[in-house]
Coordinates of C-alpha atoms and ligand atoms in Angstrom, one line a residue:
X1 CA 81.4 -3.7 -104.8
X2 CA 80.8 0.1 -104.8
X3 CA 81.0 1.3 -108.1
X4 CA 83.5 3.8 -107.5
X5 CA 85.7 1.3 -106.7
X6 CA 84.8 -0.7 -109.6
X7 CA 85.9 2.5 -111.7
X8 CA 89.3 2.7 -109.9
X9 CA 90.0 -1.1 -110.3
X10 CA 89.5 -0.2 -114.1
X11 CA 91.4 2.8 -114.4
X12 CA 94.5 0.8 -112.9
X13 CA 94.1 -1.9 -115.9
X14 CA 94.1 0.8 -118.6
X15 CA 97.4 0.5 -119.2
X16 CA 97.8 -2.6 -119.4
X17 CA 94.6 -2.9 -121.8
X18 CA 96.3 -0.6 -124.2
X19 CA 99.9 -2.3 -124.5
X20 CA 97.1 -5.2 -126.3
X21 CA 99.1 -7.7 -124.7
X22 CA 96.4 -10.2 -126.0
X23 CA 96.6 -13.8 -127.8
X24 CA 96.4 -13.8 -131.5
X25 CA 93.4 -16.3 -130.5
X26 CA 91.4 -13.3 -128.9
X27 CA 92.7 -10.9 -132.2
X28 CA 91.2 -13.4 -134.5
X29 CA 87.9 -13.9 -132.3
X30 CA 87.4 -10.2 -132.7
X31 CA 88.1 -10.0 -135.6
X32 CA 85.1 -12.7 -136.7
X33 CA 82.8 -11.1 -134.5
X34 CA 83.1 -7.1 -135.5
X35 CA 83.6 -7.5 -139.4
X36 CA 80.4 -8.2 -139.1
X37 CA 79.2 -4.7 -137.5
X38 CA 77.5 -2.1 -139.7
X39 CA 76.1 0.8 -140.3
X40 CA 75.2 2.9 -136.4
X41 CA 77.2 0.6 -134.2
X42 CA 77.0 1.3 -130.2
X43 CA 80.0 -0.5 -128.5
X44 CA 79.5 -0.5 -124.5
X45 CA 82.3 -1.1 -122.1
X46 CA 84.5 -0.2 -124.9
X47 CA 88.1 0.0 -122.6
X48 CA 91.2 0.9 -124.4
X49 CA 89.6 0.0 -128.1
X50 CA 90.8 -3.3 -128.4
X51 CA 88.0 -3.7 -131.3
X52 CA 88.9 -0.4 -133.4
X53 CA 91.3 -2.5 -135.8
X54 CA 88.6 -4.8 -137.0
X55 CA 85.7 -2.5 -137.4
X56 CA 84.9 -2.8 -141.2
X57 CA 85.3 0.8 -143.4
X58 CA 82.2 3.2 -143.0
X59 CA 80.6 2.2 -139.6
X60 CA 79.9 5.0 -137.2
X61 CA 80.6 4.0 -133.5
X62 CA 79.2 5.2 -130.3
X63 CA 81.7 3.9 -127.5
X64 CA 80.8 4.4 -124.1
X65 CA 83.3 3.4 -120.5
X66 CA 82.6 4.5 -117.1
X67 CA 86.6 4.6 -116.7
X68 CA 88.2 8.0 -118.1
X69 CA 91.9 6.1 -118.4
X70 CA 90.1 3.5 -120.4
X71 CA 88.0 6.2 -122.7
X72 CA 91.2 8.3 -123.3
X73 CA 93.0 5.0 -124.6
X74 CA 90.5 4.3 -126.4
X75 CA 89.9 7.9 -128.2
X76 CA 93.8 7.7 -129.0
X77 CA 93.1 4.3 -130.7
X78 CA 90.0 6.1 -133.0
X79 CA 92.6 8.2 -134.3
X80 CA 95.2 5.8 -135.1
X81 CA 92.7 3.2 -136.7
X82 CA 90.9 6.7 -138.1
X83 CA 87.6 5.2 -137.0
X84 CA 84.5 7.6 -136.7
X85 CA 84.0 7.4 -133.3
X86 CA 82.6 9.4 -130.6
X87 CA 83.1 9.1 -126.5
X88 CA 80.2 8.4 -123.4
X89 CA 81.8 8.5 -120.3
X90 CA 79.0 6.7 -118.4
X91 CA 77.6 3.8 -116.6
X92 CA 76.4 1.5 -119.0
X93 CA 73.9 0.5 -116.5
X94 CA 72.5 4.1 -115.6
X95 CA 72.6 5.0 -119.3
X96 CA 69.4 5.1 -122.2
X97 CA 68.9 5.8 -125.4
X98 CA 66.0 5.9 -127.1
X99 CA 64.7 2.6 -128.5
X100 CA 65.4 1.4 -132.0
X101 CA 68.6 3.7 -132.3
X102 CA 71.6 1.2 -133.3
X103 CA 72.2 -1.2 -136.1
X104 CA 74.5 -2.7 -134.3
X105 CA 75.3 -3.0 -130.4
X106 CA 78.7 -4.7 -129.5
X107 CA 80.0 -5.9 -126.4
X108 CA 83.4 -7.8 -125.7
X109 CA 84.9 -8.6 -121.9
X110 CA 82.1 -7.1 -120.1
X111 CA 79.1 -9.0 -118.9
X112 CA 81.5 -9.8 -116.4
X113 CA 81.4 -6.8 -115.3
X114 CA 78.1 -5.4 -114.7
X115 CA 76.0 -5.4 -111.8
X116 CA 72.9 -6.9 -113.6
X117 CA 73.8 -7.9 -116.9
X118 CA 70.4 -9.4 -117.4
X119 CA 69.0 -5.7 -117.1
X120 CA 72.0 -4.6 -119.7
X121 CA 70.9 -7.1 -122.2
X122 CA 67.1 -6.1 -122.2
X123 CA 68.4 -2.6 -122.8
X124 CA 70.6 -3.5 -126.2
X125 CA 67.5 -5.4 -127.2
X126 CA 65.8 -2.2 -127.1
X127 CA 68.7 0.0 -128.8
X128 CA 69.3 -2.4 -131.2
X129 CA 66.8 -1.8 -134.5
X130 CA 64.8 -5.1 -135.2
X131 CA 66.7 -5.6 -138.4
X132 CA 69.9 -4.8 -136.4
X133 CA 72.7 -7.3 -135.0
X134 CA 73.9 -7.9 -131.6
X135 CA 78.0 -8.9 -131.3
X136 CA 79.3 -10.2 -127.6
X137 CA 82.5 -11.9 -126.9
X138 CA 82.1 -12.7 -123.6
X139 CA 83.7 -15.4 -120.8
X140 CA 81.9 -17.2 -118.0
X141 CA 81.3 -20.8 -116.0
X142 CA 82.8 -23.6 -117.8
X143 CA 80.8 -26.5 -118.9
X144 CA 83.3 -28.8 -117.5
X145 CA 83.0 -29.4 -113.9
X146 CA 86.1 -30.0 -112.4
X147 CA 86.8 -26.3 -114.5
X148 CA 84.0 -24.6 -112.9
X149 CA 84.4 -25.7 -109.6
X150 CA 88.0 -23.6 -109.7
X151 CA 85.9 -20.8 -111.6
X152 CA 84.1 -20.8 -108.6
X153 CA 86.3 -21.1 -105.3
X154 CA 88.7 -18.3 -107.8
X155 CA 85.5 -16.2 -108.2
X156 CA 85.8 -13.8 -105.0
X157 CA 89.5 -13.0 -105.3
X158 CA 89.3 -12.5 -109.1
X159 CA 86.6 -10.0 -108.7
X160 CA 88.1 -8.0 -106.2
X161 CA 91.7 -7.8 -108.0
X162 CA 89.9 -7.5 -111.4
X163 CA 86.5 -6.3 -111.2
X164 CA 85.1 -9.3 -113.2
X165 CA 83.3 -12.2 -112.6
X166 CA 83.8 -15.3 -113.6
X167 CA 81.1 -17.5 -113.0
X168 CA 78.2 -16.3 -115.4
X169 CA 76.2 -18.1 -117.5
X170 CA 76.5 -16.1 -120.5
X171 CA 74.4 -18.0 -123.1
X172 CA 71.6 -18.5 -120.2
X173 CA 71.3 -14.7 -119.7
X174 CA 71.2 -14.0 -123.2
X175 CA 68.6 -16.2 -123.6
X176 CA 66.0 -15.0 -120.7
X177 CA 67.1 -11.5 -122.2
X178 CA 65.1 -10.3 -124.9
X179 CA 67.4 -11.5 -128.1
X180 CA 67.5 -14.3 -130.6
X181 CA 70.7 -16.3 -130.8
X182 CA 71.8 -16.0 -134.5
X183 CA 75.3 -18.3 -134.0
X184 CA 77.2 -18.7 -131.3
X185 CA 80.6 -20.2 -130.9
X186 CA 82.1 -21.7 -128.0
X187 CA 85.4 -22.1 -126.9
X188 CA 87.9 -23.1 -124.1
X189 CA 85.7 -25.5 -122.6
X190 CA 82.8 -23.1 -123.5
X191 CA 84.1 -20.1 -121.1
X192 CA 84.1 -18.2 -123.9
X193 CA 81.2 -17.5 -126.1
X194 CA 80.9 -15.4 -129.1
X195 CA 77.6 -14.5 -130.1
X196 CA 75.3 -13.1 -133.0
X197 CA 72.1 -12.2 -131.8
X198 CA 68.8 -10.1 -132.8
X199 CA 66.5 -8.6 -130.6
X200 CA 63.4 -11.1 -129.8
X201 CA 60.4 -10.3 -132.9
X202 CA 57.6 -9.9 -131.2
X203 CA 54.9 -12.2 -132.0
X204 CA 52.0 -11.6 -133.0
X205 CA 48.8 -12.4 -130.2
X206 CA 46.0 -13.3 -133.2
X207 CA 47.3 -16.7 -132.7
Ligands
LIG1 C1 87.6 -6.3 -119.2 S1 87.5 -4.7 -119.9 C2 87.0 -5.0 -121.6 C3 87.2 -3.9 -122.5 C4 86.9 -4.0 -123.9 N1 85.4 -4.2 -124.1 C5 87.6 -5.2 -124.5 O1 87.0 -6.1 -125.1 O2 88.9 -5.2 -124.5 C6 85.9 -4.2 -119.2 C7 85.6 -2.8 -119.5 O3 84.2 -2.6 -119.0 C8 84.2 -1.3 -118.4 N2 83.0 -1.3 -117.5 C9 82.7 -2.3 -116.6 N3 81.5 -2.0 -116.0 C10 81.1 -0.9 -116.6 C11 79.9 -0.1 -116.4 N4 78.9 -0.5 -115.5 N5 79.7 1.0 -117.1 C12 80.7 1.4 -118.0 N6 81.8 0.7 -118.3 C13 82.0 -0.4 -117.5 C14 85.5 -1.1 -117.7 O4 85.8 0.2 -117.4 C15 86.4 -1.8 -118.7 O5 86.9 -0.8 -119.7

């Protein structure tokens, strides 16, 4: 799909991203995943700031959306949830920042998203300091197979109505990315995934 498109699909959800309509099963997944945050955090995709309540006190956050409803949801959230936060309006995948730069790159709801989100994840292995943590809550195929074969035949008409996909293999591209899985947790017949992850150490070559 073209990407202005993409945007527009976006911009039509922002509303309803901000009313946080969500299960208190996705609050308390959030909440797991971003009390652990610290320090520099970089959040891409960020939407209406659906993570701002559980960031813990004296993190500094980089948020960055290609959507402008989103962003301004999510700068009215920083205010309420007095969260230090500054505002990218960019594509995440035309974006760069020099390498080493975040202690913490999050990412919730959005590998769906992307166009390559293999090429996303190699970039927050770069951002991300080698001492530094990597959060994603994400959603993808089901390991059960009468589940995934719905994910599948759904797939087309979800991501034209929603702009997400639902059939990736989230764990998979993490792995062939350049991080190390820390913990992950899966739920909902795995379609959900959270992950702690730390870009790969290189290894040595002196054998
Ligand atoms: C499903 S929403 C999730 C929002 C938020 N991360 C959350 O957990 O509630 C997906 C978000 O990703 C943003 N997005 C998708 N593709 C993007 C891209 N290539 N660059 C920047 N933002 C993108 C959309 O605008 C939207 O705000």
């Amino acid at each position: 799909m073209e990407k202005q498109k993409l945007i527009q699909i976006f911009d039509r959800q922002a509303n309803h991203y901000d009313k946080k309509r969500e299960g208190s099963k996705v609050k308390q997944w959030r909440q797991q995943l971003i009390g652990d945050a610290k320090g520099e955090v970089l959040e891409l995709a960020v939407g209406a700031g659906a993570n701002f309540p559980f960031y813990p006190p004296g993190v500094k956050v980089t948020a960055a959306d290609f959507s402008a409803a989103m962003l301004e949801k999510a700068e009215r959230a920083a205010r309420e949830h007095r969260l230090d936060a500054r505002f990218i309006w960019a594509d995440i995948e035309e974006m760069d920042f020099a390498a080493h730069s975040f202690d913490t790159v999050v990412s919730t709801l959005s590998m769906c998203s992307y166009d390559q989100p293999r090429m996303v994840l190699d970039m927050i292995a770069r951002w991300c300091r080698p001492d530094g943590l990597i959060l994603l809550m994400e959603h993808g195929i089901s390991s059960n197979r009468a589940l995934s074969a719905v994910q599948r035949a759904l797939n087309p008409l979800l991501y034209r109505t929603f702009g997400c996909h639902h059939t990736r293999d989230i764990q998979g591209l993490v792995r062939q990315a350049g991080l190390d899985l820390v913990r992950t947790d899966s739920y909902w017949l795995d379609m959900v995934q959270l992950i702690w992850a730390r870009p790969r150490a290189l290894r040595g070559t002196g054998g």
